[in-house]
Tab-separated table of C-alpha atoms in Angstrom:
chain	number	residue	atom	x	y	z
A	1	MET	CA	4.559	8.650	21.797
A	2	ASP	CA	7.379	6.673	20.051
A	3	HIS	CA	10.731	6.970	22.040
A	4	LEU	CA	12.163	8.342	18.988
A	5	GLY	CA	10.005	11.645	19.369
A	6	THR	CA	7.671	13.225	17.033
A	7	LEU	CA	8.884	12.144	13.368
A	8	LEU	CA	6.368	14.374	11.201
A	9	PRO	CA	6.070	17.532	13.255
A	10	ASP	CA	3.525	19.718	11.474
A	11	ARG	CA	3.951	17.873	8.190
A	12	VAL	CA	0.852	17.830	5.678
A	13	CYS	CA	0.714	13.960	4.724
A	14	VAL	CA	-1.980	12.637	2.353
A	15	VAL	CA	-2.894	8.858	2.333
A	16	THR	CA	-4.790	7.518	-0.233
A	17	GLY	CA	-7.077	4.618	1.102
A	18	GLY	CA	-6.488	6.208	4.346
A	19	GLY	CA	-9.577	5.178	5.932
A	20	GLY	CA	-9.154	1.601	6.639
A	21	GLY	CA	-6.486	-1.345	6.813
A	22	ILE	CA	-2.907	-0.297	6.399
A	23	GLY	CA	-4.113	3.071	5.222
A	24	ALA	CA	-6.002	3.833	8.647
A	25	ALA	CA	-2.782	2.423	10.601
A	26	THR	CA	-0.604	4.828	8.629
A	27	SER	CA	-3.063	7.729	9.441
A	28	ARG	CA	-3.271	7.224	12.882
A	29	LEU	CA	0.507	6.587	12.889
A	30	PHE	CA	1.245	9.794	11.258
A	31	ALA	CA	-1.282	11.755	13.190
A	32	GLN	CA	0.700	10.667	16.526
A	33	HIS	CA	3.880	11.876	15.150
A	34	GLY	CA	2.454	15.426	15.020
A	35	ALA	CA	1.031	15.161	11.103
A	36	HIS	CA	-1.832	16.895	9.702
A	37	VAL	CA	-3.106	13.856	7.965
A	38	VAL	CA	-5.676	14.415	4.664
A	39	ILE	CA	-7.442	10.698	4.405
A	40	ALA	CA	-8.359	10.386	0.982
A	41	ASP	CA	-10.995	7.334	0.728
A	42	ILE	CA	-13.943	6.129	-1.561
A	43	ASP	CA	-15.737	5.072	1.432
A	44	ALA	CA	-16.690	8.002	2.867
A	45	GLU	CA	-18.041	6.403	6.237
A	46	ARG	CA	-14.714	4.982	6.630
A	47	ALA	CA	-12.762	8.047	5.899
A	48	ARG	CA	-15.155	10.235	8.556
A	49	GLN	CA	-14.679	7.321	11.265
A	50	THR	CA	-10.792	7.483	11.056
A	51	ALA	CA	-10.694	11.293	11.052
A	52	GLN	CA	-12.949	11.281	14.108
A	53	GLU	CA	-10.682	8.662	15.882
A	54	ILE	CA	-7.622	10.942	15.077
A	55	SER	CA	-9.288	14.054	16.149
A	56	ALA	CA	-10.861	12.419	19.278
A	57	ALA	CA	-7.068	11.319	19.926
A	58	GLY	CA	-5.653	14.767	19.884
A	59	GLY	CA	-4.234	14.588	16.184
A	60	SER	CA	-5.116	16.688	13.163
A	61	ALA	CA	-7.218	14.696	10.259
A	62	MET	CA	-9.260	15.780	7.661
A	63	ALA	CA	-11.501	13.404	5.661
A	64	VAL	CA	-11.836	13.660	1.470
A	65	VAL	CA	-14.218	11.482	-0.433
A	66	ALA	CA	-12.496	10.483	-3.613
A	67	ASP	CA	-12.225	7.875	-6.116
A	68	VAL	CA	-8.268	8.160	-6.954
A	69	ARG	CA	-9.008	6.079	-9.998
A	70	ASP	CA	-10.520	9.375	-11.666
A	71	ASP	CA	-8.514	12.096	-12.619
A	72	GLU	CA	-10.973	14.938	-11.862
A	73	GLN	CA	-11.734	13.528	-8.442
A	74	VAL	CA	-7.861	13.678	-7.946
A	75	GLY	CA	-7.759	17.336	-9.141
A	76	VAL	CA	-10.354	18.168	-6.387
A	77	LEU	CA	-8.477	16.419	-3.845
A	78	ALA	CA	-5.219	18.174	-4.639
A	79	ALA	CA	-7.230	21.700	-4.945
A	80	ALA	CA	-8.737	20.639	-1.353
A	81	VAL	CA	-5.421	20.136	0.265
A	82	LEU	CA	-3.473	22.731	-1.175
A	83	GLU	CA	-6.479	25.394	-0.391
A	84	ARG	CA	-6.661	24.146	3.144
A	85	HIS	CA	-2.726	23.612	3.872
A	86	GLY	CA	-0.759	25.316	1.024
A	87	ARG	CA	1.664	22.649	0.657
A	88	VAL	CA	1.800	18.857	0.752
A	89	ASP	CA	4.967	17.215	2.302
A	90	VAL	CA	4.470	13.454	2.410
A	91	LEU	CA	2.087	11.789	-0.134
A	92	VAL	CA	1.322	7.682	0.413
A	93	ASN	CA	-0.216	6.081	-2.362
A	94	ASN	CA	-1.563	3.345	-0.504
A	95	VAL	CA	-4.612	2.226	-2.771
A	96	GLY	CA	-4.592	-1.055	-4.450
A	97	HIS	CA	-6.470	-4.620	-4.946
A	98	TRP	CA	-6.023	-7.853	-6.394
A	99	VAL	CA	-9.828	-7.725	-6.989
A	100	ARG	CA	-10.433	-11.336	-7.693
A	101	HIS	CA	-9.045	-14.729	-8.078
A	102	PRO	CA	-8.875	-14.571	-11.990
A	103	GLY	CA	-7.988	-18.214	-12.635
A	104	SER	CA	-5.143	-18.951	-15.756
A	105	PHE	CA	-3.897	-15.951	-17.867
A	106	VAL	CA	-5.791	-17.494	-20.649
A	107	SER	CA	-9.155	-17.110	-18.946
A	108	THR	CA	-8.823	-13.080	-18.369
A	109	ASP	CA	-9.786	-10.499	-20.776
A	110	PRO	CA	-8.861	-6.890	-21.407
A	111	GLN	CA	-11.375	-5.659	-19.264
A	112	SER	CA	-10.185	-7.181	-16.203
A	113	TRP	CA	-6.908	-6.257	-17.000
A	114	ASP	CA	-7.961	-2.642	-17.246
A	115	GLU	CA	-9.619	-2.637	-13.879
A	116	LEU	CA	-6.638	-4.171	-12.212
A	117	TYR	CA	-4.471	-1.386	-13.881
A	118	ARG	CA	-6.605	1.405	-12.618
A	119	VAL	CA	-6.638	0.319	-9.096
A	120	ASN	CA	-3.153	-0.706	-8.776
A	121	LEU	CA	-1.083	1.416	-11.259
A	122	HIS	CA	-3.052	4.279	-13.011
A	123	HIS	CA	-4.104	5.951	-9.569
A	124	VAL	CA	-0.134	6.092	-8.601
A	125	PHE	CA	0.367	8.284	-11.846
A	126	LEU	CA	-2.820	10.399	-11.461
A	127	VAL	CA	-2.219	11.261	-7.668
A	128	THR	CA	1.533	11.672	-7.837
A	129	ARG	CA	1.084	14.158	-10.807
A	130	ALA	CA	-1.614	15.919	-8.955
A	131	PHE	CA	0.764	16.610	-5.958
A	132	LEU	CA	4.506	16.232	-7.215
A	133	PRO	CA	4.512	19.764	-8.441
A	134	ALA	CA	3.898	21.517	-5.146
A	135	MET	CA	6.797	19.421	-3.506
A	136	ILE	CA	9.170	20.593	-6.306
A	137	ASP	CA	8.220	24.068	-5.866
A	138	ARG	CA	9.084	24.056	-2.090
A	139	ARG	CA	11.964	21.442	-2.945
A	140	SER	CA	10.714	19.075	-0.433
A	141	GLY	CA	8.722	15.820	-0.143
A	142	ALA	CA	8.655	12.411	0.214
A	143	ILE	CA	6.307	10.056	-1.701
A	144	VAL	CA	5.725	6.369	-0.387
A	145	ASN	CA	3.949	4.065	-2.881
A	146	VAL	CA	2.436	0.759	-1.617
A	147	SER	CA	3.398	-2.188	-3.945
A	148	SER	CA	3.653	-5.803	-2.961
A	149	VAL	CA	5.999	-8.745	-2.553
A	150	GLU	CA	4.132	-10.242	-5.381
A	151	GLY	CA	5.827	-7.309	-7.613
A	152	LEU	CA	9.144	-8.576	-6.291
A	153	ARG	CA	8.614	-12.247	-7.124
A	154	GLY	CA	6.868	-14.589	-9.358
A	155	TYR	CA	3.191	-14.682	-8.704
A	156	PRO	CA	1.488	-17.496	-10.656
A	157	GLU	CA	-1.903	-16.947	-9.312
A	158	ASP	CA	-2.400	-13.657	-11.051
A	159	PRO	CA	0.581	-12.594	-13.537
A	160	VAL	CA	-1.354	-9.225	-14.708
A	161	TYR	CA	-1.774	-8.294	-10.765
A	162	ALA	CA	1.897	-8.956	-10.169
A	163	ALA	CA	3.158	-6.865	-13.530
A	164	PHE	CA	1.221	-3.909	-12.309
A	165	LYS	CA	2.750	-4.295	-8.822
A	166	ALA	CA	5.960	-4.497	-10.314
A	167	ALA	CA	5.819	-1.563	-12.645
A	168	VAL	CA	5.000	0.506	-9.265
A	169	ILE	CA	8.267	-0.519	-8.045
A	170	HIS	CA	9.961	0.452	-11.143
A	171	PHE	CA	8.119	3.752	-11.476
A	172	THR	CA	9.212	4.493	-7.489
A	173	ARG	CA	12.993	3.963	-8.884
A	174	SER	CA	12.727	5.843	-11.985
A	175	LEU	CA	10.608	8.838	-10.493
A	176	ALA	CA	13.448	9.097	-7.507
A	177	VAL	CA	16.192	9.729	-9.958
A	178	GLN	CA	14.205	11.773	-11.805
A	179	VAL	CA	13.367	14.360	-9.121
A	180	GLY	CA	16.095	13.610	-6.381
A	181	ARG	CA	17.746	17.055	-7.247
A	182	ASP	CA	14.271	18.652	-6.788
A	183	GLY	CA	14.368	17.538	-3.217
A	184	VAL	CA	11.742	14.920	-3.592
A	185	ARG	CA	12.052	11.075	-2.282
A	186	VAL	CA	10.279	8.404	-3.566
A	187	ASN	CA	10.390	4.888	-2.261
A	188	ALA	CA	8.053	1.914	-1.793
A	189	ILE	CA	7.041	-0.992	0.437
A	190	GLY	CA	6.288	-4.514	-0.818
A	191	PRO	CA	3.901	-6.127	1.650
A	192	ASP	CA	2.922	-9.709	2.338
A	193	VAL	CA	1.002	-11.845	4.477
A	194	THR	CA	-0.578	-8.736	6.179
A	195	GLU	CA	-4.074	-8.652	7.610
A	196	SER	CA	-6.099	-5.993	5.541
A	197	LEU	CA	-9.608	-5.207	4.112
A	198	GLN	CA	-8.622	-7.007	1.008
A	199	VAL	CA	-6.856	-10.002	2.581
A	200	PRO	CA	-8.392	-10.927	5.899
A	201	TYR	CA	-6.292	-13.865	6.870
A	202	SER	CA	-8.174	-14.139	10.418
A	203	ARG	CA	-11.160	-14.899	8.372
A	204	TRP	CA	-9.649	-17.125	5.629
A	205	LEU	CA	-7.333	-19.413	7.453
A	206	SER	CA	-8.895	-22.423	9.704
A	207	THR	CA	-7.652	-22.993	12.983
A	208	GLU	CA	-5.437	-25.568	11.876
A	209	GLU	CA	-3.775	-23.106	9.342
A	210	GLN	CA	-3.435	-20.317	11.817
A	211	ALA	CA	-1.374	-22.605	14.315
A	212	LYS	CA	1.045	-23.031	11.258
A	213	TRP	CA	2.009	-19.403	11.227
A	214	PRO	CA	5.696	-20.230	12.947
A	215	ARG	CA	6.250	-22.641	9.846
A	216	TRP	CA	5.240	-20.312	7.301
A	217	VAL	CA	6.719	-16.762	8.124
A	218	PRO	CA	10.344	-16.584	9.149
A	219	LEU	CA	9.191	-14.258	12.016
A	220	GLY	CA	6.547	-16.546	13.143
A	221	ARG	CA	3.313	-14.516	12.773
A	222	MET	CA	0.861	-12.751	10.767
A	223	GLY	CA	1.561	-9.096	9.801
A	224	VAL	CA	-0.771	-6.464	11.016
A	225	PRO	CA	-1.238	-2.945	9.164
A	226	GLU	CA	0.590	-1.294	11.979
A	227	ASP	CA	3.874	-3.400	10.813
A	228	GLN	CA	3.340	-1.573	7.541
A	229	ALA	CA	2.577	1.735	8.956
A	230	ARG	CA	5.908	1.991	10.989
A	231	VAL	CA	7.872	1.301	7.540
A	232	ILE	CA	6.190	3.893	5.928
A	233	LEU	CA	6.528	6.287	8.679
A	234	PHE	CA	10.445	5.427	8.620
A	235	LEU	CA	10.247	6.305	4.534
A	236	ALA	CA	8.066	9.606	5.146
A	237	SER	CA	10.438	10.817	7.724
A	238	ASP	CA	13.644	12.450	8.101
A	239	LEU	CA	15.149	9.012	9.225
A	240	SER	CA	15.152	8.012	5.912
A	241	ALA	CA	16.740	11.449	4.527
A	242	PHE	CA	19.341	9.799	2.319
A	243	VAL	CA	17.077	6.685	1.093
A	244	THR	CA	15.523	6.827	-2.277
A	245	GLY	CA	14.236	4.797	-4.992
A	246	HIS	CA	14.157	1.705	-2.911
A	247	THR	CA	11.560	-0.682	-2.047
A	248	ILE	CA	11.531	-2.301	1.519
A	249	ALA	CA	9.882	-5.907	1.270
A	250	THR	CA	7.741	-5.809	4.560
A	251	ASP	CA	7.066	-9.247	4.070
A	252	GLY	CA	7.971	-11.253	7.417
A	253	GLY	CA	10.853	-12.868	5.895
A	254	THR	CA	8.626	-14.868	3.279
A	255	GLY	CA	10.197	-13.393	0.255
A	256	ALA	CA	13.658	-14.264	1.524
A	257	ALA	CA	12.281	-17.876	2.612
A	258	GLY	CA	10.548	-19.143	-0.799
A	259	GLY	CA	7.443	-18.443	-2.522
A	260	TRP	CA	4.544	-19.935	-4.367
A	261	PHE	CA	4.371	-23.917	-4.449
A	262	ARG	CA	2.172	-26.204	-6.460
A	263	THR	CA	-0.146	-27.989	-4.186
A	264	SER	CA	-2.903	-30.771	-4.603
A	265	ARG	CA	-4.413	-30.008	-1.003
A	266	ARG	CA	-6.521	-26.806	-2.222
A	267	ALA	CA	-9.664	-27.967	-4.181
A	268	ASP	CA	-9.757	-24.274	-5.519
A	269	ARG	CA	-6.286	-23.510	-6.420
A	270	ASP	CA	-3.461	-24.906	-8.122
A	271	TRP	CA	-0.749	-23.054	-5.992
A	272	THR	CA	-0.177	-22.129	-2.683
A	273	ASN	CA	2.032	-19.853	-0.285
A	274	ARG	CA	0.697	-21.765	2.755
A	275	PRO	CA	2.275	-24.120	4.983
A	276	PHE	CA	0.286	-27.400	3.664
A	277	GLU	CA	1.796	-30.600	4.073
A	278	ALA	CA	3.095	-32.351	0.676
């Protein structure tokens, strides 16, 4: 157990996309800190396996299969949580995906924009609306949204994705102001360079590129899901009781150091955030 003790004792915590990657790391860490974790995931096997791992380790977890892009399924999820636990203390809106490399903006279309919207922003609205009333009724709750460093800086690879991630950040800020007096805190994180289901750096990067992590990231390494989970735990717990409306850039320092640069070294892309030589 963390030396700070149990940070989420008996808290009911819903983690969307909680079956894998950052979501699974968050679910496991929450359970280690005494939470009753509800793992909402579109992948039934992944959700079940993570819940079983938590239970086997002595924690409390419940798996619910749900596509959080669908309003009806979100309603079923909320009903299941409230029926079993009678409340929700923490909501982590973790689901998100860049879907595919789109090329230039002019080569995209409204259908691709809608797909990005639904998986990166629309579900944040749906799930938050489903659980927020129960938090307001109890005048207590914490919401943590997972955005991206690309919502904090210019992202030439996909301006539409970046726009939705930036919208998550502004929704976080604005909702926090609206519901602060209702006892609900709303914060976000903005990850970068973190191994995840959508971004498997260990498979994407060559051995030569991986050796350049110390030059690429100020902290000198690739991020892992547990790095993100620890910050989410901070924002979900009473350690951040006087923090709301903020987005923490959980990026190993990449945002502070710079961003995206034109390159001629990649045959498939015009831009890079990797440590290539000029």
